[in-house]
XYZ file of C-alpha atoms in Angstrom:
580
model
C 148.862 65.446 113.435
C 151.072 68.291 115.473
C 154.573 68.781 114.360
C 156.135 69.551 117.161
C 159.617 71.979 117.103
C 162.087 73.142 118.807
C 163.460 76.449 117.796
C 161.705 75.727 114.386
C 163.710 72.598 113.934
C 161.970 69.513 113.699
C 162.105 66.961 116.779
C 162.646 63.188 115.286
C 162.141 59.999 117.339
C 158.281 59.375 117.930
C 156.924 56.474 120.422
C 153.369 55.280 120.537
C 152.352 57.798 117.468
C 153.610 60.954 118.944
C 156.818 62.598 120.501
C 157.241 61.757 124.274
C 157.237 65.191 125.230
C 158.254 63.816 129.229
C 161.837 63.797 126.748
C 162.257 67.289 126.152
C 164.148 69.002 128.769
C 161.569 72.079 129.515
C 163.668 73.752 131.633
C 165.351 75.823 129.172
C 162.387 76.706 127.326
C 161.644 80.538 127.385
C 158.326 80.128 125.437
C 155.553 78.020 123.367
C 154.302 79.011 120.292
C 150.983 77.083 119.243
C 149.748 77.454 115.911
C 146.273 75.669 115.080
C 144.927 74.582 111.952
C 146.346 73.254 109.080
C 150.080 74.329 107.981
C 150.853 71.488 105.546
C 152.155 74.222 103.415
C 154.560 75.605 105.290
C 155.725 73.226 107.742
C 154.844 69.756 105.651
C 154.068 66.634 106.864
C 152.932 65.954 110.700
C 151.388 69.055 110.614
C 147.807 68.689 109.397
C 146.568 69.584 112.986
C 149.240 73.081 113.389
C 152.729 72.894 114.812
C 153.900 73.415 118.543
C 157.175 75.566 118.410
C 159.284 75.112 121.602
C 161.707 78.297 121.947
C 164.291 78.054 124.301
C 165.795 80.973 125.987
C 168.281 83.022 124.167
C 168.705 86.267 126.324
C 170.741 87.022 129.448
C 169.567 89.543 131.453
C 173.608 90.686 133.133
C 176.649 89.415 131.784
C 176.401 86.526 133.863
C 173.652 84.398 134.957
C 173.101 81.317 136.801
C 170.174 79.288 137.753
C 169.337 75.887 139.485
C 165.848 74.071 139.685
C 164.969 71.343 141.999
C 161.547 69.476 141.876
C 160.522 66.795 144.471
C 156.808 65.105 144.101
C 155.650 62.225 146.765
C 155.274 59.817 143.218
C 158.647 59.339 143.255
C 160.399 62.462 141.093
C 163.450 63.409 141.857
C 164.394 66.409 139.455
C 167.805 68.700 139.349
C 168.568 71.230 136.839
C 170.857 73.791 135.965
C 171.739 76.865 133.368
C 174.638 79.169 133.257
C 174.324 81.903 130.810
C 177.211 84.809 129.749
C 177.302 87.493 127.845
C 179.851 89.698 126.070
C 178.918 92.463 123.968
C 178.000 90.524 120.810
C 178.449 87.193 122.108
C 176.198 85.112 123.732
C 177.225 81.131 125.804
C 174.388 79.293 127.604
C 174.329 75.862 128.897
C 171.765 73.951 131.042
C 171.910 70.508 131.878
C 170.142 67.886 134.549
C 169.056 64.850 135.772
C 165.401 63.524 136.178
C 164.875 60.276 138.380
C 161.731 58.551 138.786
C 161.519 55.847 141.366
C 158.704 54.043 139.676
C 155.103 53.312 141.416
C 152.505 50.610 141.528
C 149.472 51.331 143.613
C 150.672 49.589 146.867
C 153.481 52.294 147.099
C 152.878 55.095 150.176
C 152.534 58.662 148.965
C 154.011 60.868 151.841
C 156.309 63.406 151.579
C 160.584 62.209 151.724
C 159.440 58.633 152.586
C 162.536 56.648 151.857
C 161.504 53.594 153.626
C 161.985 50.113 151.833
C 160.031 47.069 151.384
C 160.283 43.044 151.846
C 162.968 42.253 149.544
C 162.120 41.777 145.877
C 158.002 42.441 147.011
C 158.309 45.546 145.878
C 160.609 45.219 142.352
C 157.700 44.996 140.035
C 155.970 48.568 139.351
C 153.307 49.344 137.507
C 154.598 53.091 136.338
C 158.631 51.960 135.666
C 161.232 53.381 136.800
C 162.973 56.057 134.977
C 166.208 58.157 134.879
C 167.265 60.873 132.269
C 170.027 63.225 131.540
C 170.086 66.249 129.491
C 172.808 68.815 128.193
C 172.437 71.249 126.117
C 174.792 74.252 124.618
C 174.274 77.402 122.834
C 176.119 79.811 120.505
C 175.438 83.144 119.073
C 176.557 86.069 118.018
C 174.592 88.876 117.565
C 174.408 92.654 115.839
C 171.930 94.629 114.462
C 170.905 92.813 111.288
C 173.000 89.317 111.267
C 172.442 86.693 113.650
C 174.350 82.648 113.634
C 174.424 80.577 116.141
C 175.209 76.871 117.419
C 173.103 74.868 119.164
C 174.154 71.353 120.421
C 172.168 69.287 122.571
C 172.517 65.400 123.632
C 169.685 63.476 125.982
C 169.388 59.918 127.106
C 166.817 57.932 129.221
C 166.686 54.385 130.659
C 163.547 52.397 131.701
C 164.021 49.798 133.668
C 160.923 47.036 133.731
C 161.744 44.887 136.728
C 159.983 41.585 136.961
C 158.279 39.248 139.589
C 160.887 36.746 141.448
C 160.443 33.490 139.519
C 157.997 30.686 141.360
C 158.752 28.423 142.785
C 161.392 30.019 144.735
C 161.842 33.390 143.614
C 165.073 32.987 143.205
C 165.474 34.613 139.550
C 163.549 36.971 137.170
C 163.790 38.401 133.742
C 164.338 41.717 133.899
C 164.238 44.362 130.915
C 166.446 47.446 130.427
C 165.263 50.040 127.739
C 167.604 52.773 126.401
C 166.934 56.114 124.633
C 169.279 58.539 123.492
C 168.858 61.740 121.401
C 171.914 64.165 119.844
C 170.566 67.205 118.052
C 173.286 69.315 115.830
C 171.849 72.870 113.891
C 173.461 76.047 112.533
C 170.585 78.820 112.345
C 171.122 82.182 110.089
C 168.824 85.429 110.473
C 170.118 87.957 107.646
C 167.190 91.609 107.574
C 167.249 93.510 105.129
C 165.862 96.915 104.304
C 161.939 97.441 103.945
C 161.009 94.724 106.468
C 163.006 91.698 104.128
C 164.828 88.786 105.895
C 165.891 84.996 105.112
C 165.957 82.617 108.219
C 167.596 79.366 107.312
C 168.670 76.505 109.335
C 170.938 73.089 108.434
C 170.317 70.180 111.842
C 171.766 66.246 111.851
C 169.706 64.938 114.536
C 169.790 61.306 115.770
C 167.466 58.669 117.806
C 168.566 55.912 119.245
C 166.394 53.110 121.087
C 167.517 49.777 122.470
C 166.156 46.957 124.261
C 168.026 44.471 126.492
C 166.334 41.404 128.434
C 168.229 40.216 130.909
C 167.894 37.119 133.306
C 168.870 38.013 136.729
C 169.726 36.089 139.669
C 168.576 37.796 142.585
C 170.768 35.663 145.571
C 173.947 37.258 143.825
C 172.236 40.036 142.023
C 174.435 38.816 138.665
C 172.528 39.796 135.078
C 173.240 37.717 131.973
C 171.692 38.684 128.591
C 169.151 36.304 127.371
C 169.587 35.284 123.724
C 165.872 34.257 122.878
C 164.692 35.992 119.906
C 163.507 38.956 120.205
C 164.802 40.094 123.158
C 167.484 42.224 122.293
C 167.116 45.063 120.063
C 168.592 48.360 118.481
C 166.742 50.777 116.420
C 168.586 53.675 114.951
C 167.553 56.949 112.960
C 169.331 59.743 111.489
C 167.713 62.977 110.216
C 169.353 65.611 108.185
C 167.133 68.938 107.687
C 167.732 72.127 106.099
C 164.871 74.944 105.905
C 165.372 78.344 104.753
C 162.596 80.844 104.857
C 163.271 84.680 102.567
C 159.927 86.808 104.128
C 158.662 89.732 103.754
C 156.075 91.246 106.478
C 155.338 95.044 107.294
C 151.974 96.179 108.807
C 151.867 99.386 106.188
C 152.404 97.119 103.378
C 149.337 95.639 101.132
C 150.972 92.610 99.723
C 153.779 90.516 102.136
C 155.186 87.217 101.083
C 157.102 84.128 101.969
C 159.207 81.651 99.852
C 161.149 78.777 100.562
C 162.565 75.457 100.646
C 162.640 72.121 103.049
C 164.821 69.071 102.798
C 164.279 66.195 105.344
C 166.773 63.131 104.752
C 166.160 59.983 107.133
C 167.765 56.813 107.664
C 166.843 54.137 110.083
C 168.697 51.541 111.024
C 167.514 47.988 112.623
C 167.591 44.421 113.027
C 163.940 44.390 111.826
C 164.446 45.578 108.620
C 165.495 42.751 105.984
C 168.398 44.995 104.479
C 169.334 46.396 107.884
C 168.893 49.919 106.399
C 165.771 52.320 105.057
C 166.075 55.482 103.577
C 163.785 58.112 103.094
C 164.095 61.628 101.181
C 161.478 64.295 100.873
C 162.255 67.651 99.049
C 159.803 70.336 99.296
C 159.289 74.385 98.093
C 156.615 76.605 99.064
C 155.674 80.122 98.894
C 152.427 82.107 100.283
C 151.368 85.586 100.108
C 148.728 87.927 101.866
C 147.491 90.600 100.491
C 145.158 93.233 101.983
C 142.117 93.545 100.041
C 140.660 95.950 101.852
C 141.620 97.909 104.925
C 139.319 95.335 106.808
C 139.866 92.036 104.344
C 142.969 89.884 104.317
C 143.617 86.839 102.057
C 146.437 84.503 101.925
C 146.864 82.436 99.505
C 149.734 79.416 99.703
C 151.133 76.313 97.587
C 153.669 73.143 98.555
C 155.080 71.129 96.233
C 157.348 68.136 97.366
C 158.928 65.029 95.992
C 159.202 61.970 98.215
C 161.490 58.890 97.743
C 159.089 56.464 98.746
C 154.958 57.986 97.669
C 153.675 60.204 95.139
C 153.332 63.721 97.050
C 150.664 65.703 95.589
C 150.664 69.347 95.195
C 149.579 71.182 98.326
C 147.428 74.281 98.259
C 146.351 76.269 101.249
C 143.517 79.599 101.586
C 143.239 81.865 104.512
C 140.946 84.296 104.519
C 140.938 87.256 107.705
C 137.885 89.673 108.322
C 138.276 92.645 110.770
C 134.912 94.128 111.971
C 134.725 97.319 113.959
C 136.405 97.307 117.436
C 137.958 93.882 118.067
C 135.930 91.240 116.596
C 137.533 89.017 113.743
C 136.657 86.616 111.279
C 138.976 83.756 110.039
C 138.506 81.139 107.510
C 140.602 78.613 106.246
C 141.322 75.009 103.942
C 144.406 73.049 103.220
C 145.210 70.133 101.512
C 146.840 67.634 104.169
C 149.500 64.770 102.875
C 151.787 62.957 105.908
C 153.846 60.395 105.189
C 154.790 57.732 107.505
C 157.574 58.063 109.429
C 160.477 55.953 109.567
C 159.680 55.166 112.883
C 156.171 54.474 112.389
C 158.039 51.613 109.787
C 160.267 50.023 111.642
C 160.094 51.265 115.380
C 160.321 48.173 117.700
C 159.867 49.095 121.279
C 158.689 46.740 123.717
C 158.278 46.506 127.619
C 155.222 46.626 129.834
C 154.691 50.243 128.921
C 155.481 49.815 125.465
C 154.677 47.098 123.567
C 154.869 48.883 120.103
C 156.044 47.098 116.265
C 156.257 48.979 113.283
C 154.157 48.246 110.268
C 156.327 48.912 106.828
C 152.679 48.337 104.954
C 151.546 52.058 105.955
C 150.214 54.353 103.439
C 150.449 57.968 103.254
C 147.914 60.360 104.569
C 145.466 62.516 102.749
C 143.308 65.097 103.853
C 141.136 68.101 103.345
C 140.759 70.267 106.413
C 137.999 73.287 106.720
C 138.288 75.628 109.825
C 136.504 78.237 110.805
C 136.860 80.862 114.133
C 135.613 84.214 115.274
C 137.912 85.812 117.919
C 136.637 89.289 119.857
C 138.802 91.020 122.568
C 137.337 93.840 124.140
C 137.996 95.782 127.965
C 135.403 96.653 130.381
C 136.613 99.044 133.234
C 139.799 96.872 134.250
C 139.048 93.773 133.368
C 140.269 92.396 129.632
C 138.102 89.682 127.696
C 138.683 87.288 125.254
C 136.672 85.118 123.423
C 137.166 82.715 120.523
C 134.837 80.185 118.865
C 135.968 77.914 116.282
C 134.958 74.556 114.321
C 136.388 72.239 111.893
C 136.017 69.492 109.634
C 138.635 66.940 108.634
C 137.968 64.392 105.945
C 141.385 62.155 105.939
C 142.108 58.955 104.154
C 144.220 56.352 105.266
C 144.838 57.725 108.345
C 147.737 56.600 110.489
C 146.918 55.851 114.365
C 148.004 53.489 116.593
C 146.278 50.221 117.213
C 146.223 47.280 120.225
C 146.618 44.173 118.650
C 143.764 41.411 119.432
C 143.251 41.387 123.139
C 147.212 41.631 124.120
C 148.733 44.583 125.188
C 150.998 44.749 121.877
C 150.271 47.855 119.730
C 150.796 48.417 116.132
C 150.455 51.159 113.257
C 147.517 50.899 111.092
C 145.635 52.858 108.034
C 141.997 53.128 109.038
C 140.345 54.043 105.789
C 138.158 57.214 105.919
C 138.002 59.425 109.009
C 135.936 62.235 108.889
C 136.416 64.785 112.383
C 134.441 67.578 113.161
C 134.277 69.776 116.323
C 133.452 73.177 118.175
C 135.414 74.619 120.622
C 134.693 77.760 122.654
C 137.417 79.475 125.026
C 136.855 82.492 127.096
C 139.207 84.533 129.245
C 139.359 87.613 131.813
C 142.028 89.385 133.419
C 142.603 91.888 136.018
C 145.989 93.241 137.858
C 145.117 90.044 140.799
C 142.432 87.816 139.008
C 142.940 85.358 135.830
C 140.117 83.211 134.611
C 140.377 81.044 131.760
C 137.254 78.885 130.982
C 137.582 76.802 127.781
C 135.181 73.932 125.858
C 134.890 71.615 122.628
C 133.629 68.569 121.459
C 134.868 66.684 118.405
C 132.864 63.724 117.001
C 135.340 60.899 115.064
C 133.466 58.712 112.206
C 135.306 56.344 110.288
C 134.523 52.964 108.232
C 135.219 50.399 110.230
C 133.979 46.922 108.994
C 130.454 46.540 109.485
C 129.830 50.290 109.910
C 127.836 52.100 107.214
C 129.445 54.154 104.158
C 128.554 57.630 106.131
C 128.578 56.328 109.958
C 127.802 57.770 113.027
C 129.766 60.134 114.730
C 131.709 59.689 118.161
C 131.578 62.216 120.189
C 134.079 63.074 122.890
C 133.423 66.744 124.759
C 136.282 68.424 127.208
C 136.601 71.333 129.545
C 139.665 72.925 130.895
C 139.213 75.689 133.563
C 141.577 77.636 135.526
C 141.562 80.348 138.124
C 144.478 82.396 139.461
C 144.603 85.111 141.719
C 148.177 87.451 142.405
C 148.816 88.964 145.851
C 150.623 91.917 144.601
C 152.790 92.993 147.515
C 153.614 89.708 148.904
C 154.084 88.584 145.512
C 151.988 85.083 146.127
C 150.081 83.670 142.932
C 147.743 81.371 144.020
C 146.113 78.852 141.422
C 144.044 76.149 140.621
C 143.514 74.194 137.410
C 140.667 71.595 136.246
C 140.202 69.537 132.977
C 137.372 66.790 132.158
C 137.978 64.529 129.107
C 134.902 62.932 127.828
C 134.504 59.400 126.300
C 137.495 58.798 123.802
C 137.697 56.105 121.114
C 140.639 54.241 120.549
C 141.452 50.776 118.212
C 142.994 47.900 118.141
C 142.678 44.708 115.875
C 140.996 41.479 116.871
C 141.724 38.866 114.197
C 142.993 41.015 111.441
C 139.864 43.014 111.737
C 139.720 46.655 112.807
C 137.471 47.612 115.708
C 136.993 50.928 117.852
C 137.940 50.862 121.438
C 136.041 53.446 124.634
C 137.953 55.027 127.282
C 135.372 56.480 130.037
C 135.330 60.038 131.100
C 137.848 61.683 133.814
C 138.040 64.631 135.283
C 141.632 66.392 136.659
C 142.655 68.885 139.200
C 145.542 70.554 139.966
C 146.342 73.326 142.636
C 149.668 75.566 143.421
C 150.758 78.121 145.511
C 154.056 80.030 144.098
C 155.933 82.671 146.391
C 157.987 84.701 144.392
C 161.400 85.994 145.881
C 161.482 83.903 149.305
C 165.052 85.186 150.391
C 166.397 87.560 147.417
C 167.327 84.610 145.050
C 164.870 81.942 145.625
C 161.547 81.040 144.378
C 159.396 78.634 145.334
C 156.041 76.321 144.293
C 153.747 73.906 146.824
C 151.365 72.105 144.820
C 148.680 69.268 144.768
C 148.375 67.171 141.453
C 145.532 64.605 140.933
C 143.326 66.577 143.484
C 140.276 63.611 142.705
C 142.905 60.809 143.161
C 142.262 59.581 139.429
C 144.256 56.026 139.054
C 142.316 53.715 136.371
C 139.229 54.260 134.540
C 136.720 51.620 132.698
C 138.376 51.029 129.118
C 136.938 48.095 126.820
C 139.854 45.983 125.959
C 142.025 47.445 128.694
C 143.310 50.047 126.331
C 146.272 51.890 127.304
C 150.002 51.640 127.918
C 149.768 51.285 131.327
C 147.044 48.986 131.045
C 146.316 46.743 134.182
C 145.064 43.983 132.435
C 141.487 44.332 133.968
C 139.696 46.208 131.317
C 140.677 49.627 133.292
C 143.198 52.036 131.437
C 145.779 53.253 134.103
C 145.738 57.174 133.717
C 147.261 58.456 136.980
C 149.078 57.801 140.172
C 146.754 59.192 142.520
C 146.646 62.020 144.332
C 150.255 63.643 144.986
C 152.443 66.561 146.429
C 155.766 68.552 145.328
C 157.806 71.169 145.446
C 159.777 73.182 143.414
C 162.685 75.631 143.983
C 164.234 78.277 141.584
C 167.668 80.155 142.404
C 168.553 82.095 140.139
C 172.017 84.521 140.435
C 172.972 87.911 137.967
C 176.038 89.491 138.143
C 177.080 92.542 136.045
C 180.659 91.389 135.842
């Protein structure tokens, strides 16, 4: 898996086996860190695969600053959001905050630009994609000096789904209609103490929460009155709490042959629910690690690194970790790597219970943990020819992972679960190549990773599945009118799923698909304004062939529904700076 992070700190509250990303406010984000590979040592659990570390933005360019963002796409997406940032001498405020609307879509629905005509009554109240409205605030504190940084951050989010039904027959009078509710609070104090000779501790203590709940309601559309249904089942509250503390003391200096890193995490959880028997679960994991490179050789690094954790509820092994770095002549290096891997389920993987046409998704409080052994290898070179700058970097991997944790349809329904497979081994190549110039950026990037497992019936070393992808992208900058023109293109390949057909485990296909995306950006359109055209789902991409109609968005018609067609939008940035 990818842990994903914001400012370091973990993000808790994952749906359908990974964090909704679409609920992370990006407009406040200054920059994304990606690490790949396995960094079960440092960062624990969830991050077998690397970690994705969302930074949001913690500079002000005058004293004061002040910024608004409005998006409109013909799908339906209605999205407004602001920042206001100050700053005084060592003190730093920002806050940012929005609304994002979706209208919801089905493939009836027109796609024109600010078409706000309405339907038949009630023909139109079902959609395929559901409605969806979300707000987001967020605050920041910091003071700053030379050496010693603290700051606050506070942040609070909630969403609501709405899965409208079809008018009851005979007289469509009524229907059942289902409201689904997500909120998020996230708390954290963060500490950056340097010291002399390139020393520093970063530490950080975070409460986060996640709340989920589901409400049926039966609706009677003459008076437009909605009662709560009592069947079981259909009302439903999931809670977790998360309390995390991380602190870091580092040492890094280029000069220096030997740097280090030490430290501790603590990750408390507690989930609350009516579908646990006790009402309450708990779940503590307490972990150290250290790792050190040292330079061999002016051209050979190695870094060695160890994690050792204890976990309420599984036997944690001890987790070791080797990197090794090779620097040829010029540009050209060599990196190899292996890691232990060990995930345990998360709370929510227990006990989440989250269900509406989209999601249809029960816990499973039989999980096991994860164990893995991961091997990666890449050579990077970066070299300049005249004015144009390359990059190249070829890697491969192999994973061999028991009891892995994935998410898996149920029978034939569209009801999803969390399973252990067994033994997955993964393997893969991928290849990525860049060039740049002052107007032209091409980025041209490949891989293909085969999945074997032992699925009933299979043999004890089975074939592999193979699933290749490509992601392209071309941009070109008009310098003086300051116009970046772009276009963007990714094909997935074949991808196997699972889901369970009689208590047995069986793999699942998704066909290929292929995506483009275009956008013209024109940067400072009256002295405070920019602004972006685009195109999105150039090849008008709805549903492709799936066996067993996989997918949350599933049509029921053995077709997996990936997009909404072809659409437009537009986005605006205003953004005000004031010395005073």
């Amino acid at each position: 898996g990818v842990k994903i992070l914001i400012d370091g700190i973990p993000v808790i509250g994952k749906q359908n086996g990974s964090i909704d990303l679409s609920q992370i406010e990006l407009s406040n984000i200054e920059r994304i860190e990606i690490i790949e590979g396995p960094m079960a040592v440092s960062y624990g659990t969830d991050a077998i695969a690397g970690t994705i570390n969302l930074i949001t933005i913690k500079t002000v360019a005058k004293n004061l600053s002040v910024g608004l963002t409005g998006y409109y796409e013909t799908a339906g997406n209605y999205n407004l959001n602001g920042r206001i940032g100050l700053h005084h001498k060592k003190h730093l405020v920002i806050f940012t905050g929005g609304r994002n609307f979706f209208t919801g879509w089905s493939p009836s629905n027109k796609i024109n630009f600010f078409d706000f005509s309405t339907g038949i009554a009630d023909s139109t109240r079902f959609s395929l994609w559901k409605p969806k409205e979300q707000y987001n605030a967020a605050l920041q504190y910091s003071f700053h000096t030379g050496t010693f940084d603290i700051s606050y951050s506070g942040s609070y989010f909630k969403e609501q789904v709405i899965n409208k039904g079809y008018p009851s027959a005979p007289y469509g009078e009524s229907a059942f209609d289902g409201y689904y509710r997500s909120a998020r609070t996230g708390n954290a104090i963060t500490v950056n103490k340097k010291f002399a000779a390139n020393k520093g501790i970063n530490f950080f203590l975070a409460y986060n929460t996640y709340t989920n709940t589901d409400n049926t309601y039966f609706t009677d559309l003459t008076t437009l009155q909605k009662t709560l249904t009592n069947s079981d089942g259909n009302q439903d509250t999931n809670r977790f709490h998360q309390l995390s503390s991380r602190a870091v003391y580092s040492r890094s200096s280029p000069q220096a042959r030997l740097n280090y890193e030490a430290g501790y995490d603590i990750n408390i959880q507690n989930a609350e629910s009516s579908m646990i028997s006790s009402g309450t679960h708990k779940m503590k994991e307490y972990a150290v690690f250290a790792s050190a490179e040292y330079m061999v050789t002016d051209k050979l690094k190695i870094r060695p690194g160890l994690r050792g954790s204890y976990n309420s509820g599984y036997n944690a092994p001890v987790i070791p970790s080797l990197n090794l770095m090779y620097s040829f002549s010029g540009q050209f290096k060599l990196r190899a790597s292996f890691s232990k891997g060990f995930r345990t389920p998360t709370l929510q993987e227990f006990y989440f219970h989250f269900v509406d046409v989209n999601h249809n998704i029960v816990g499973n409080p039989d999980l096991k943990a994860e164990t893995s052994y991961n091997y990666n290898l890449s050579a990077g070179w970066s070299f300049k020819i005249n004015s144009v700058r390359f990059k190249t970097n070829l890697s491969g991997f192999y994973n061999n992972i028991s009891n892995i944790i994935t998410l898996a349809q149920m029978s034939t329904s569209n009801a999803y679960t969390y399973i252990n497979i067994g033994k997955v081994r993964t393997k893969g190549l991928q290849l990525n190549l860049s060039a740049a110039t002052r107007n032209v950026n091409l980025s041209l990037g490949g891989s293909c990773t085969g999945v074997s497992n032992n699925l009933p019936g299979n043999a004890d070393i089975p074939a592999y599945n193979y699933s290749p992808e490509f992601k392209g992208s071309l941009s070109y900058n008009f310098i003086k009118p300051q116009i970046t023109a772009g276009i963007f293109y990714k094909y997935n390949g074949k991808t196997v799923s699972y889901r369970i057909v009689d208590n047995v485990k069986e793999e699942n296909f998704i066909d290929a698909y292929s995506l483009i995306d275009a956008s013209v950006t024109k940067k400072n359109l009256t002295k405070y304004i920019n602004i972006t055209v685009g195109i999105k789902n150039l090849m008008n991409i709805r549903n492709v062939n799936a066996s067993g109609a996989t997918g949350f968005h599933s049509s029921g018609d053995q077709n997996a529904a990936i997009g909404m067609g072809r659409t437009m939008f537009v986005k605006l940035d205003l953004k005000l700076d004031t010395k005073d």
